[in-house]
Short mmCIF file of C-alpha atoms and ligand atoms in Angstrom, two decimals:
data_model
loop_
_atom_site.label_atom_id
_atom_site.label_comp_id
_atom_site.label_asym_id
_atom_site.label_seq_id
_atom_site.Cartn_x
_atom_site.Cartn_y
_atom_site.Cartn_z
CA UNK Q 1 165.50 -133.91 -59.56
CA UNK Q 2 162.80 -132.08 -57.96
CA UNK Q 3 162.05 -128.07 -59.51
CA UNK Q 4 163.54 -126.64 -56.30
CA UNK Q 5 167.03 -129.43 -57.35
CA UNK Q 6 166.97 -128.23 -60.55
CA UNK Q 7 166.32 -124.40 -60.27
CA UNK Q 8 169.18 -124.19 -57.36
CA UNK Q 9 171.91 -126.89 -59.55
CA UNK Q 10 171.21 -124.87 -62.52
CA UNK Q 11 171.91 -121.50 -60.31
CA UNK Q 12 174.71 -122.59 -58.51
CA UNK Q 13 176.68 -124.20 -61.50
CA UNK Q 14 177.19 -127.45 -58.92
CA UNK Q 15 175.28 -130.97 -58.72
CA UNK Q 16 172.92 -132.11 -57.21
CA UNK Q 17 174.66 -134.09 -54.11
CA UNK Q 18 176.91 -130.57 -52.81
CA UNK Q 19 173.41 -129.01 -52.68
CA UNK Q 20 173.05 -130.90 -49.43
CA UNK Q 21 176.41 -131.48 -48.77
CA UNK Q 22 177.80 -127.95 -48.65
CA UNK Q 23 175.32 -126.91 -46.16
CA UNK Q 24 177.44 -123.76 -45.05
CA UNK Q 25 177.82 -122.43 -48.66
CA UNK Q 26 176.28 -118.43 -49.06
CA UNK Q 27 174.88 -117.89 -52.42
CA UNK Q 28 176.32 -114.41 -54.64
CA UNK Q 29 174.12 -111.51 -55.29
CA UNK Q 30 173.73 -112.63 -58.40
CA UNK Q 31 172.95 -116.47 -57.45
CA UNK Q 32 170.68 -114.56 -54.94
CA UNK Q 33 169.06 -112.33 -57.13
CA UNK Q 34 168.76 -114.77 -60.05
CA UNK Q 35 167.07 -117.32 -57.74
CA UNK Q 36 164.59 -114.95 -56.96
CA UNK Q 37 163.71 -113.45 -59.54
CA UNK Q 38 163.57 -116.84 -61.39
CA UNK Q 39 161.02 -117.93 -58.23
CA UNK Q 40 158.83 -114.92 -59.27
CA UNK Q 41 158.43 -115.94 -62.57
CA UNK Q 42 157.74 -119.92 -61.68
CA UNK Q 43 155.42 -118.35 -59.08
CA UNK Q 44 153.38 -116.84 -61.68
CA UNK Q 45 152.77 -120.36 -64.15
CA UNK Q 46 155.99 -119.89 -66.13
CA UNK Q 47 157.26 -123.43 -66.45
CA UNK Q 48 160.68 -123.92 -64.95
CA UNK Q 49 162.20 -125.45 -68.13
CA UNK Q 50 161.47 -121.71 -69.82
CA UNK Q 51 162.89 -119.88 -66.63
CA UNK Q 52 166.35 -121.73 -66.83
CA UNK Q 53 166.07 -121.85 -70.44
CA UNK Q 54 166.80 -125.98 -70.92
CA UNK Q 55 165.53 -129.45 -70.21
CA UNK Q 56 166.66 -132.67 -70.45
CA UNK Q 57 164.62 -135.33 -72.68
CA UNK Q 58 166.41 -139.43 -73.34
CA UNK Q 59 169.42 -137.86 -71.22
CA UNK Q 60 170.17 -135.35 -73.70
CA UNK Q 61 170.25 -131.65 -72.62
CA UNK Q 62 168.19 -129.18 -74.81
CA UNK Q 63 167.28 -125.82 -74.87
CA UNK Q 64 164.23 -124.17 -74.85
CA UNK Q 65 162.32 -121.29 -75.61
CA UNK Q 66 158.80 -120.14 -75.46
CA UNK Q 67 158.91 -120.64 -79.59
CA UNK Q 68 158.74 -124.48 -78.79
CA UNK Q 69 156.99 -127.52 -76.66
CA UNK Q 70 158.91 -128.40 -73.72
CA UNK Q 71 159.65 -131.83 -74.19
CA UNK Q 72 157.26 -134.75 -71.83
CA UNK Q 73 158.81 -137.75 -70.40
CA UNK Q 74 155.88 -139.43 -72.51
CA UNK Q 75 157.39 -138.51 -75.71
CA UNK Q 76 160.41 -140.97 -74.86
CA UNK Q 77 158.10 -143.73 -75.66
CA UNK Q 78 157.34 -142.55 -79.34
CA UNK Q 79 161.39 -142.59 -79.68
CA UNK Q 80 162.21 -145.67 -77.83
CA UNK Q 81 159.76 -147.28 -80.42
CA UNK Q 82 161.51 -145.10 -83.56
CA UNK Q 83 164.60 -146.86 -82.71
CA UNK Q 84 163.46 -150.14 -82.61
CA UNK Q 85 161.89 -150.14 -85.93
CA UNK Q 86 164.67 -148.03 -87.31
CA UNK Q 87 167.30 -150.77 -86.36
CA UNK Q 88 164.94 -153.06 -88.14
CA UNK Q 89 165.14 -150.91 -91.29
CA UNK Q 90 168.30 -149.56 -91.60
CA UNK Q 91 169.80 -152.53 -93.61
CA UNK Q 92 167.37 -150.90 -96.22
CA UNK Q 93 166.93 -147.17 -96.21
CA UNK Q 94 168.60 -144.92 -93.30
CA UNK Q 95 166.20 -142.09 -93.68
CA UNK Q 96 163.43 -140.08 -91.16
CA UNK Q 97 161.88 -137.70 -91.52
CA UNK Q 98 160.28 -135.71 -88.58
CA UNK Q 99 156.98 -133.62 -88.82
CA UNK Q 100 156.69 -130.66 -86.83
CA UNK Q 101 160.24 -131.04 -84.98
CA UNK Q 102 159.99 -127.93 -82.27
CA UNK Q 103 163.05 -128.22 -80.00
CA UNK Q 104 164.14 -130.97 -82.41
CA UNK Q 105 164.31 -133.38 -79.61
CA UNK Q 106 163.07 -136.60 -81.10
CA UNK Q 107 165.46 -136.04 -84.37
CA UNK Q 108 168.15 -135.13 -82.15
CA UNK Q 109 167.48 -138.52 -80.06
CA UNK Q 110 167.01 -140.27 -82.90
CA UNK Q 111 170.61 -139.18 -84.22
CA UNK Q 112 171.97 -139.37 -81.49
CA UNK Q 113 171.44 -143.12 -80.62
CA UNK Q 114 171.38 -144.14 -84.23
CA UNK Q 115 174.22 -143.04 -85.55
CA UNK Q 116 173.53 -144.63 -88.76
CA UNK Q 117 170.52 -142.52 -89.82
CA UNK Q 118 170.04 -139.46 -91.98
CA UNK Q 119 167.55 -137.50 -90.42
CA UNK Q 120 164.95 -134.53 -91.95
CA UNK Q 121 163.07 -132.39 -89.80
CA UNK Q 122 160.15 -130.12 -90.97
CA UNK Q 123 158.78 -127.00 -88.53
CA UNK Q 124 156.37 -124.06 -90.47
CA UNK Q 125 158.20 -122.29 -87.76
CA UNK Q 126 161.07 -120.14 -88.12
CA UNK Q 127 161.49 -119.44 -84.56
CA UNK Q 128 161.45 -123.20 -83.18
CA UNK Q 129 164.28 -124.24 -86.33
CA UNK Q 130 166.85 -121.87 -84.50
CA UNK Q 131 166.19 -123.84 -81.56
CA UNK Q 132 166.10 -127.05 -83.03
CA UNK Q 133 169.19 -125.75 -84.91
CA UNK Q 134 170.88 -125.07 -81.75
CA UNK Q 135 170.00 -128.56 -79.84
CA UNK Q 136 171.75 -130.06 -82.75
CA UNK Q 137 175.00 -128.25 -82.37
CA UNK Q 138 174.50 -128.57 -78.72
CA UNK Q 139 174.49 -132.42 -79.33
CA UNK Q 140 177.17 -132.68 -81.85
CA UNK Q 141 174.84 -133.85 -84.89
CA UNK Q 142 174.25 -131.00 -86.95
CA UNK Q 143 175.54 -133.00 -89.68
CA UNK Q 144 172.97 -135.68 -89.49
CA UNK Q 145 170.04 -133.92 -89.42
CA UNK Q 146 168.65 -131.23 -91.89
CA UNK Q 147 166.46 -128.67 -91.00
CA UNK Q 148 163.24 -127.31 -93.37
CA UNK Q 149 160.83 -124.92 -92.96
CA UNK Q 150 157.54 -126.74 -94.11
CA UNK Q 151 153.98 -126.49 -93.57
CA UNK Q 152 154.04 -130.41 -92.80
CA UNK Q 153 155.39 -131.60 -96.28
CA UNK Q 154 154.24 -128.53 -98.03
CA UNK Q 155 158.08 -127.46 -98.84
CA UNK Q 156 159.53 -131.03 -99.46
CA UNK Q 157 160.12 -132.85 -102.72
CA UNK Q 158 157.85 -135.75 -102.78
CA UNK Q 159 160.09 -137.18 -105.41
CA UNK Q 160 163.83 -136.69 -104.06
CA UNK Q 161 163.49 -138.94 -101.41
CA UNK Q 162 161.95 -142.13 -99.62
CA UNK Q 163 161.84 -142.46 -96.45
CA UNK Q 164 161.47 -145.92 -93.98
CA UNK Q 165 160.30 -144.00 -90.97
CA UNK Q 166 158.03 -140.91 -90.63
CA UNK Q 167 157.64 -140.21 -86.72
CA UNK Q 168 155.38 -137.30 -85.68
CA UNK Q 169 154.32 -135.63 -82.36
CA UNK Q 170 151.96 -133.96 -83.92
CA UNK Q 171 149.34 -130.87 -81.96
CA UNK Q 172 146.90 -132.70 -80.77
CA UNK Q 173 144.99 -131.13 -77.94
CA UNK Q 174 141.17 -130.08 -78.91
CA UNK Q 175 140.82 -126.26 -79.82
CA UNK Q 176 138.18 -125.66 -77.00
CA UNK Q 177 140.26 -127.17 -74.22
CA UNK Q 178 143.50 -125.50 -74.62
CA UNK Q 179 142.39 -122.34 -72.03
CA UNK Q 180 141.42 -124.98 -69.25
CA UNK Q 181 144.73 -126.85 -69.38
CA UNK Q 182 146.99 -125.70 -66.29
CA UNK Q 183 148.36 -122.30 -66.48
CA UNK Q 184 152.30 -123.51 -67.70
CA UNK Q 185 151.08 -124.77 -70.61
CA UNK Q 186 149.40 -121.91 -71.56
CA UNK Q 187 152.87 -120.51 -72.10
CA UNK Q 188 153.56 -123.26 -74.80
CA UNK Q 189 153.11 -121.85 -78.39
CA UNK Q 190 149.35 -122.62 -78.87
CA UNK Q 191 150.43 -124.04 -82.22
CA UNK Q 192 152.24 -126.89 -81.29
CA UNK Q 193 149.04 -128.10 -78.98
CA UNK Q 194 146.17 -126.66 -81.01
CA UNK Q 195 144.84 -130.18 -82.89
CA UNK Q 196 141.62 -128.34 -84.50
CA UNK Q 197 138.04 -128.88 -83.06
CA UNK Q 198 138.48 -132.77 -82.36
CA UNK Q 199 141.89 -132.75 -82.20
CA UNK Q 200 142.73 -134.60 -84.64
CA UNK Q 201 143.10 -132.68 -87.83
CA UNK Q 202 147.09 -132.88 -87.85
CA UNK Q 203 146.57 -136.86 -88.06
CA UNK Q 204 144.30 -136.79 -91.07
CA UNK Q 205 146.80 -134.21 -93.00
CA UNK Q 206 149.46 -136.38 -91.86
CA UNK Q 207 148.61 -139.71 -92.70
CA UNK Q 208 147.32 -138.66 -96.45
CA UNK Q 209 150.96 -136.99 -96.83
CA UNK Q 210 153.30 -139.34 -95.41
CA UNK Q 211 152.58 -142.04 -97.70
CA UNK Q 212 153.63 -140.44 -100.80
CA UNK Q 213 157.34 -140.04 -98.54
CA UNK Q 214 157.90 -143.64 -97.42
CA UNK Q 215 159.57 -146.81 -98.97
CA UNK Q 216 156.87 -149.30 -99.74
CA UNK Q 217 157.00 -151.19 -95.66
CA UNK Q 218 158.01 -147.77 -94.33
CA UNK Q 219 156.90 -147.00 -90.96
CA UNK Q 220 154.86 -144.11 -89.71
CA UNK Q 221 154.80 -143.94 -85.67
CA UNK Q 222 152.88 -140.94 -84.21
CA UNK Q 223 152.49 -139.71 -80.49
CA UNK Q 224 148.39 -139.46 -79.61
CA UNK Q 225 146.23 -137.60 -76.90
CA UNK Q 226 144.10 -139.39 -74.43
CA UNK Q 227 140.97 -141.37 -75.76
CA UNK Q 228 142.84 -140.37 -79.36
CA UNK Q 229 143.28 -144.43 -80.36
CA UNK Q 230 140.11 -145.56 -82.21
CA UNK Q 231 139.68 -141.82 -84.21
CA UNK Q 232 143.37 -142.50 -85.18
CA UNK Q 233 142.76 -145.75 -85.92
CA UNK Q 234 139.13 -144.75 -88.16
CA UNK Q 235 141.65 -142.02 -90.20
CA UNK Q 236 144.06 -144.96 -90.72
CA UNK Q 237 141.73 -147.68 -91.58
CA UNK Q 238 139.64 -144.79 -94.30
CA UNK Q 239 143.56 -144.29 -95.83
CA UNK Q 240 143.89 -147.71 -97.51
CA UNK Q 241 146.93 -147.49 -97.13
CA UNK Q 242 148.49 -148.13 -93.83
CA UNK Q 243 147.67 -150.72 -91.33
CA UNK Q 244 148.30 -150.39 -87.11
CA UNK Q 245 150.94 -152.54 -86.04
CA UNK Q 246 151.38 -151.58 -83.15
CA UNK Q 247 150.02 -149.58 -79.90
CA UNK Q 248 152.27 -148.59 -77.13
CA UNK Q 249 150.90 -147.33 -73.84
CA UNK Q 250 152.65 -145.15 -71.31
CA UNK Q 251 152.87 -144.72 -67.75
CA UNK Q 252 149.81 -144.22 -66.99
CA UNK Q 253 148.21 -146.74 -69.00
CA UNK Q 254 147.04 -144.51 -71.49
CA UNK Q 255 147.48 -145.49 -75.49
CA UNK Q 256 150.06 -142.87 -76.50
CA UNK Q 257 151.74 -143.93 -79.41
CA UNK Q 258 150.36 -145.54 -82.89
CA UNK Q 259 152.82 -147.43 -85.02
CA UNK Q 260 151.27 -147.76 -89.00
CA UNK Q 261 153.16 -149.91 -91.87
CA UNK Q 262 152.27 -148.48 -95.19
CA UNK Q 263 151.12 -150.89 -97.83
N1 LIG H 301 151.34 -133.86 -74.49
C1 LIG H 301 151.01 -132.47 -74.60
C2 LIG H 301 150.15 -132.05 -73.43
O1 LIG H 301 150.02 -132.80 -72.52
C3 LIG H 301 150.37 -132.19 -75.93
C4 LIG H 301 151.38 -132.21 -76.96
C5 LIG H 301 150.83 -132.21 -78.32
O2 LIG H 301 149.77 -131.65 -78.62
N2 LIG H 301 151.55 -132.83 -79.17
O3 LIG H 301 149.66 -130.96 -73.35
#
């Protein structure tokens, strides 16, 4: 649906086909009044997905807030490739775990279509785990996924668990060119885009931490940035203990997620 679709379904409680169908229909004062007041606030950068408050992401409705990432199409890749290597692994070890879960929409996905897995997801913020929290109820598997506040794996026991996949979208944006990106994602919390001067200093915590969390074989599948392949790759390669598997592009042709076997 186009924004105009979506702001006017969303307002009008109706789908997408009456919009055009129902030409004759007169909007409410308070259809009225929310549409343009709503139209103000889009006008002025606010991303739509903010303004009505949800988004969709792998057909799934969540909600969001201005304490979390809005969800990109692109990150549909990096789950479409969890659950292909979590179907391959699930014979052994049903566990994920999640770094820096925001809206909770890949561990929510994840659960969803997998109903099989146990599923752990880590935010350091408060804020974005009520959200998360919510998305889960919302999608009826708040029993399948556990929630933990964690400065990456700061606040997990390395010892209580192993896990066969660790899946990450993890900030990865370069500190210096957050403030030219376009104005709506300047209303995303700078800390789930901020990756540190070269953007990749979420990767190198990352990789040294998840290995002490997955089986022996366990997976670790990450989202990356544009042009963010061959430093990935170097931090990887320096571990000694993972090696690339795989690369999956997206749309656009542009490398955007890294799959890693540990061992
Ligand atoms: N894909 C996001 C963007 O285009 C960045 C998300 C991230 O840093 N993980 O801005």
């Amino acid at each position: 649906m186009t924004e105009s679709e979506l702001l006017f379904t969303h307002a009008l409680g109706c789908k997408r086909e009456s919009l055009y169908l129902d030409k004759g229909r007169r909007l409410t004062l308070s259809q009225g009044s929310f549409i343009s007041s709503a139209l103000k606030r889009r006008l002025s950068g606010e991303p739509l997905q903010y303004i009505l408050g949800s988004t969709e992401f792998m057909g799934l409705e969540f909600k969001v807030n201005t304490h979390v990432l809005i969800p990109r199409f692109e990150t549909e890749i990096l789950v479409d490739a969890a659950i292909k290597y979590a179907r391959s692994l699930m014979p052994f070890n049903r566990r994920v775990l999640e770094i820096g879960t925001g809206s909770g929409c890949i561990a929510i996905s994840l659960a969803k279509f997998l109903p099989g897995l146990k599923i752990t997801a880590t935010d350091i913020s408060i804020e974005a785990l009520r959200v998360a929290l919510d998305n889960a109820r919302l999608n009826g598997v708040l029993n399948r996924v556990s929630f933990a506040a964690s400065d990456l794996f700061d606040s997990l026991a390395a010892d209580l668990f192993r896990y066969s996949i660790c899946i990450t979208n993890p900030p990865y944006v370069r500190s210096g060119e957050i403030d030219g990106l376009q104005p709506e994602v300047r209303h995303e919390p700078r800390e789930s885009l901020d990756g540190g001067m070269d953007g990749l200093s979420f990767y190198r915590r990352i990789i040294k931490g998840s290995s002490d969390y997955l089986i022996n074989e366990g997976i670790l599948i990450m989202e990356i940035g544009f042009n963010q392949r061959e430093g990935v790759e170097g931090i990887l390669r320096d571990s000694n203990s993972f090696k690339v598997i795989e690369i999956i592009k997206d749309f656009n042709n542009i490398d955007r997620v890294i799959v890693a076997r540990r061992g």
